[in-house]
Amino acid sequence: MIDIAPSEPLLAQRAAQALASVPDVVKTYDVLIVGAGLSGSLAAAVLGRAGYDVGLIDRYPVCPAQFRVEKVTGQSLDALRRLDLLDGVAAASTLFNRVVNVRRGRVIDETHSDHYGILYDDLVGAIRAQLPSNVDFHVDRVVDIETGPQRQRL
């Protein structure tokens, strides 16, 4: 179960009143992932495509803008290609194929290979956009965890 924890007392009271009129519905998942940043979203996409029923929880409906830029190249590029996620990432990225490393005004080296430049929040959004239908995305916060021998409850 996903519990709601509003930060304001009045909001908490209103949320409790609203939830009191709603029957207690429990959704069972094979896997529940808390945190839908890059790693959580990738895990949900891969597990969902493998046939698992996945719940993905994050407190933000859209990844917030951050002062972070990602460069997808090499093994990361190969992994996204193998996972059939590259097309969505590539569509949101800028492709470049030349990187020049300069130190103290001198060219140290130059490489030529495919690189995709993308803001972190756009990368997360590109992965989230490719989540299969058996992945349920919940905008919420986890405030409690119960564990037991057969299942866990959030």
PDB file of C-alpha atoms in Angstrom:
ATOM      1  CA  MET A   1       0.000   0.000   0.000  1.00  0.00           C
ATOM      2  CA  ILE A   2       1.207   3.471  -0.751  1.00  0.00           C
ATOM      3  CA  ASP A   3       0.650   5.967   2.040  1.00  0.00           C
ATOM      4  CA  ILE A   4       0.335   9.688   1.433  1.00  0.00           C
ATOM      5  CA  ALA A   5       2.267  12.025   3.710  1.00  0.00           C
ATOM      6  CA  PRO A   6       1.359  15.654   2.987  1.00  0.00           C
ATOM      7  CA  SER A   7       3.705  18.119   4.643  1.00  0.00           C
ATOM      8  CA  GLU A   8       1.052  20.592   5.800  1.00  0.00           C
ATOM      9  CA  PRO A   9      -1.257  19.583   8.712  1.00  0.00           C
ATOM     10  CA  LEU A  10      -4.359  20.900   6.916  1.00  0.00           C
ATOM     11  CA  LEU A  11      -3.440  18.977   3.795  1.00  0.00           C
ATOM     12  CA  ALA A  12      -2.849  15.868   5.879  1.00  0.00           C
ATOM     13  CA  GLN A  13      -6.305  16.244   7.436  1.00  0.00           C
ATOM     14  CA  ARG A  14      -7.973  16.720   4.037  1.00  0.00           C
ATOM     15  CA  ALA A  15      -6.063  13.767   2.586  1.00  0.00           C
ATOM     16  CA  ALA A  16      -7.126  11.564   5.504  1.00  0.00           C
ATOM     17  CA  GLN A  17     -10.773  12.594   5.029  1.00  0.00           C
ATOM     18  CA  ALA A  18     -10.583  11.876   1.302  1.00  0.00           C
ATOM     19  CA  LEU A  19      -8.942   8.504   1.857  1.00  0.00           C
ATOM     20  CA  ALA A  20     -11.478   7.540   4.533  1.00  0.00           C
ATOM     21  CA  SER A  21     -14.203   7.482   1.878  1.00  0.00           C
ATOM     22  CA  VAL A  22     -12.134   5.350  -0.511  1.00  0.00           C
ATOM     23  CA  PRO A  23     -12.040   1.572  -0.021  1.00  0.00           C
ATOM     24  CA  ASP A  24      -8.648   0.183   0.978  1.00  0.00           C
ATOM     25  CA  VAL A  25      -7.344  -1.110  -2.352  1.00  0.00           C
ATOM     26  CA  VAL A  26      -4.077  -2.996  -2.415  1.00  0.00           C
ATOM     27  CA  LYS A  27      -2.262  -3.532  -5.695  1.00  0.00           C
ATOM     28  CA  THR A  28       0.225  -6.387  -5.765  1.00  0.00           C
ATOM     29  CA  TYR A  29       3.382  -6.112  -7.872  1.00  0.00           C
ATOM     30  CA  ASP A  30       6.151  -8.528  -8.651  1.00  0.00           C
ATOM     31  CA  VAL A  31       8.599  -5.658  -8.147  1.00  0.00           C
ATOM     32  CA  LEU A  32       8.161  -2.243  -6.558  1.00  0.00           C
ATOM     33  CA  ILE A  33      10.817   0.381  -7.261  1.00  0.00           C
ATOM     34  CA  VAL A  34      11.078   3.489  -5.099  1.00  0.00           C
ATOM     35  CA  GLY A  35      12.744   6.325  -6.996  1.00  0.00           C
ATOM     36  CA  ALA A  36      12.225   6.965 -10.705  1.00  0.00           C
ATOM     37  CA  GLY A  37      15.487   8.662 -11.549  1.00  0.00           C
ATOM     38  CA  LEU A  38      17.680   7.144 -14.234  1.00  0.00           C
ATOM     39  CA  SER A  39      18.424   3.868 -12.421  1.00  0.00           C
ATOM     40  CA  GLY A  40      14.882   3.291 -11.174  1.00  0.00           C
ATOM     41  CA  SER A  41      13.333   4.116 -14.545  1.00  0.00           C
ATOM     42  CA  LEU A  42      15.795   1.879 -16.394  1.00  0.00           C
ATOM     43  CA  ALA A  43      15.144  -0.983 -13.969  1.00  0.00           C
ATOM     44  CA  ALA A  44      11.370  -0.556 -14.378  1.00  0.00           C
ATOM     45  CA  ALA A  45      11.639  -0.516 -18.189  1.00  0.00           C
ATOM     46  CA  VAL A  46      13.795  -3.646 -18.303  1.00  0.00           C
ATOM     47  CA  LEU A  47      11.751  -5.595 -15.732  1.00  0.00           C
ATOM     48  CA  GLY A  48       8.472  -4.538 -17.348  1.00  0.00           C
ATOM     49  CA  ARG A  49       9.670  -5.678 -20.755  1.00  0.00           C
ATOM     50  CA  ALA A  50      10.689  -8.997 -19.180  1.00  0.00           C
ATOM     51  CA  GLY A  51       7.057  -9.527 -18.171  1.00  0.00           C
ATOM     52  CA  TYR A  52       7.083  -8.488 -14.516  1.00  0.00           C
ATOM     53  CA  ASP A  53       4.287  -6.348 -13.071  1.00  0.00           C
ATOM     54  CA  VAL A  54       6.175  -3.329 -11.784  1.00  0.00           C
ATOM     55  CA  GLY A  55       5.197  -0.431  -9.567  1.00  0.00           C
ATOM     56  CA  LEU A  56       7.411   2.648  -9.871  1.00  0.00           C
ATOM     57  CA  ILE A  57       7.085   5.375  -7.225  1.00  0.00           C
ATOM     58  CA  ASP A  58       8.570   8.855  -7.328  1.00  0.00           C
ATOM     59  CA  ARG A  59       7.526  12.079  -5.697  1.00  0.00           C
ATOM     60  CA  TYR A  60       7.864  14.006  -8.957  1.00  0.00           C
ATOM     61  CA  PRO A  61       5.618  13.431 -11.994  1.00  0.00           C
ATOM     62  CA  VAL A  62       8.427  14.809 -14.175  1.00  0.00           C
ATOM     63  CA  CYS A  63      12.103  14.669 -13.242  1.00  0.00           C
ATOM     64  CA  PRO A  64      12.997  18.162 -11.981  1.00  0.00           C
ATOM     65  CA  ALA A  65      15.499  20.231 -13.933  1.00  0.00           C
ATOM     66  CA  GLN A  66      19.033  19.806 -12.636  1.00  0.00           C
ATOM     67  CA  PHE A  67      22.346  21.337 -13.532  1.00  0.00           C
ATOM     68  CA  ARG A  68      23.631  18.012 -14.874  1.00  0.00           C
ATOM     69  CA  VAL A  69      24.478  16.948 -18.373  1.00  0.00           C
ATOM     70  CA  GLU A  70      25.015  13.377 -19.453  1.00  0.00           C
ATOM     71  CA  LYS A  71      27.099  12.097 -22.319  1.00  0.00           C
ATOM     72  CA  VAL A  72      25.960   8.699 -23.540  1.00  0.00           C
ATOM     73  CA  THR A  73      28.741   6.863 -25.341  1.00  0.00           C
ATOM     74  CA  GLY A  74      30.688   3.606 -25.397  1.00  0.00           C
ATOM     75  CA  GLN A  75      29.316   0.859 -23.165  1.00  0.00           C
ATOM     76  CA  SER A  76      26.323   2.957 -22.075  1.00  0.00           C
ATOM     77  CA  LEU A  77      25.398   3.514 -25.700  1.00  0.00           C
ATOM     78  CA  ASP A  78      25.765  -0.205 -26.437  1.00  0.00           C
ATOM     79  CA  ALA A  79      23.619  -1.118 -23.405  1.00  0.00           C
ATOM     80  CA  LEU A  80      20.811   1.255 -24.424  1.00  0.00           C
ATOM     81  CA  ARG A  81      20.953  -0.175 -27.941  1.00  0.00           C
ATOM     82  CA  ARG A  82      20.745  -3.785 -26.644  1.00  0.00           C
ATOM     83  CA  LEU A  83      17.828  -2.827 -24.378  1.00  0.00           C
ATOM     84  CA  ASP A  84      16.049  -1.200 -27.342  1.00  0.00           C
ATOM     85  CA  LEU A  85      15.930   2.140 -25.488  1.00  0.00           C
ATOM     86  CA  LEU A  86      18.424   4.074 -27.610  1.00  0.00           C
ATOM     87  CA  ASP A  87      15.970   5.436 -30.194  1.00  0.00           C
ATOM     88  CA  GLY A  88      13.976   7.296 -27.537  1.00  0.00           C
ATOM     89  CA  VAL A  89      17.123   8.665 -25.912  1.00  0.00           C
ATOM     90  CA  ALA A  90      18.642   9.618 -29.268  1.00  0.00           C
ATOM     91  CA  ALA A  91      15.496  11.548 -30.229  1.00  0.00           C
ATOM     92  CA  ALA A  92      15.884  13.725 -27.108  1.00  0.00           C
ATOM     93  CA  SER A  93      19.679  14.113 -27.462  1.00  0.00           C
ATOM     94  CA  THR A  94      22.252  15.926 -29.532  1.00  0.00           C
ATOM     95  CA  LEU A  95      24.505  13.614 -31.531  1.00  0.00           C
ATOM     96  CA  PHE A  96      28.158  14.543 -31.920  1.00  0.00           C
ATOM     97  CA  ASN A  97      31.138  12.465 -32.964  1.00  0.00           C
ATOM     98  CA  ARG A  98      34.221  14.520 -32.154  1.00  0.00           C
ATOM     99  CA  VAL A  99      35.697  15.141 -28.703  1.00  0.00           C
ATOM    100  CA  VAL A 100      38.877  17.167 -28.305  1.00  0.00           C
ATOM    101  CA  ASN A 101      40.679  17.158 -24.940  1.00  0.00           C
ATOM    102  CA  VAL A 102      42.768  20.276 -24.382  1.00  0.00           C
ATOM    103  CA  ARG A 103      45.070  20.999 -21.460  1.00  0.00           C
ATOM    104  CA  ARG A 104      46.855  24.341 -21.024  1.00  0.00           C
ATOM    105  CA  GLY A 105      46.089  25.299 -24.599  1.00  0.00           C
ATOM    106  CA  ARG A 106      47.472  22.086 -26.096  1.00  0.00           C
ATOM    107  CA  VAL A 107      45.435  19.350 -27.733  1.00  0.00           C
ATOM    108  CA  ILE A 108      46.013  16.187 -25.697  1.00  0.00           C
ATOM    109  CA  ASP A 109      43.911  13.855 -27.783  1.00  0.00           C
ATOM    110  CA  GLU A 110      40.960  13.698 -30.113  1.00  0.00           C
ATOM    111  CA  THR A 111      38.407  10.911 -30.414  1.00  0.00           C
ATOM    112  CA  HIS A 112      35.865  10.193 -33.093  1.00  0.00           C
ATOM    113  CA  SER A 113      32.862   8.087 -32.125  1.00  0.00           C
ATOM    114  CA  ASP A 114      29.157   8.586 -31.542  1.00  0.00           C
ATOM    115  CA  HIS A 115      28.255  10.540 -28.413  1.00  0.00           C
ATOM    116  CA  TYR A 116      24.810  11.736 -27.355  1.00  0.00           C
ATOM    117  CA  GLY A 117      24.636  14.840 -25.163  1.00  0.00           C
ATOM    118  CA  ILE A 118      21.491  15.239 -23.066  1.00  0.00           C
ATOM    119  CA  LEU A 119      20.343  16.949 -19.886  1.00  0.00           C
ATOM    120  CA  TYR A 120      19.812  14.500 -17.028  1.00  0.00           C
ATOM    121  CA  ASP A 121      16.110  15.306 -16.621  1.00  0.00           C
ATOM    122  CA  ASP A 122      15.563  14.835 -20.372  1.00  0.00           C
ATOM    123  CA  LEU A 123      17.367  11.482 -20.223  1.00  0.00           C
ATOM    124  CA  VAL A 124      15.126  10.322 -17.381  1.00  0.00           C
ATOM    125  CA  GLY A 125      12.073  11.570 -19.295  1.00  0.00           C
ATOM    126  CA  ALA A 126      13.155   9.681 -22.428  1.00  0.00           C
ATOM    127  CA  ILE A 127      13.421   6.447 -20.427  1.00  0.00           C
ATOM    128  CA  ARG A 128      10.120   7.031 -18.588  1.00  0.00           C
ATOM    129  CA  ALA A 129       8.398   7.624 -21.943  1.00  0.00           C
ATOM    130  CA  GLN A 130       9.349   4.070 -22.935  1.00  0.00           C
ATOM    131  CA  LEU A 131       7.912   2.308 -19.868  1.00  0.00           C
ATOM    132  CA  PRO A 132       5.714  -0.611 -20.926  1.00  0.00           C
ATOM    133  CA  SER A 133       2.042  -0.773 -19.947  1.00  0.00           C
ATOM    134  CA  ASN A 134       2.671  -3.287 -17.141  1.00  0.00           C
ATOM    135  CA  VAL A 135       4.660  -0.635 -15.249  1.00  0.00           C
ATOM    136  CA  ASP A 136       2.431   1.537 -13.073  1.00  0.00           C
ATOM    137  CA  PHE A 137       3.942   4.938 -12.293  1.00  0.00           C
ATOM    138  CA  HIS A 138       2.794   6.455  -8.990  1.00  0.00           C
ATOM    139  CA  VAL A 139       3.507  10.029  -7.971  1.00  0.00           C
ATOM    140  CA  ASP A 140       3.777   9.666  -4.215  1.00  0.00           C
ATOM    141  CA  ARG A 141       6.114   9.297  -1.255  1.00  0.00           C
ATOM    142  CA  VAL A 142       6.832   6.127   0.683  1.00  0.00           C
ATOM    143  CA  VAL A 143       6.435   6.801   4.396  1.00  0.00           C
ATOM    144  CA  ASP A 144       6.368   3.294   5.829  1.00  0.00           C
ATOM    145  CA  ILE A 145       7.574  -0.179   4.955  1.00  0.00           C
ATOM    146  CA  GLU A 146       6.291  -3.437   6.430  1.00  0.00           C
ATOM    147  CA  THR A 147       8.191  -6.657   5.818  1.00  0.00           C
ATOM    148  CA  GLY A 148       7.089 -10.235   6.253  1.00  0.00           C
ATOM    149  CA  PRO A 149       8.029 -13.724   5.146  1.00  0.00           C
ATOM    150  CA  GLN A 150       5.727 -13.705   2.099  1.00  0.00           C
ATOM    151  CA  ARG A 151       5.479 -10.061   0.993  1.00  0.00           C
ATOM    152  CA  GLN A 152       6.401  -6.534   1.801  1.00  0.00           C
ATOM    153  CA  ARG A 153       4.008  -3.624   2.091  1.00  0.00           C
ATOM    154  CA  LEU A 154       4.667   0.053   1.392  1.00  0.00           C
TER     155      LEU A 154
END
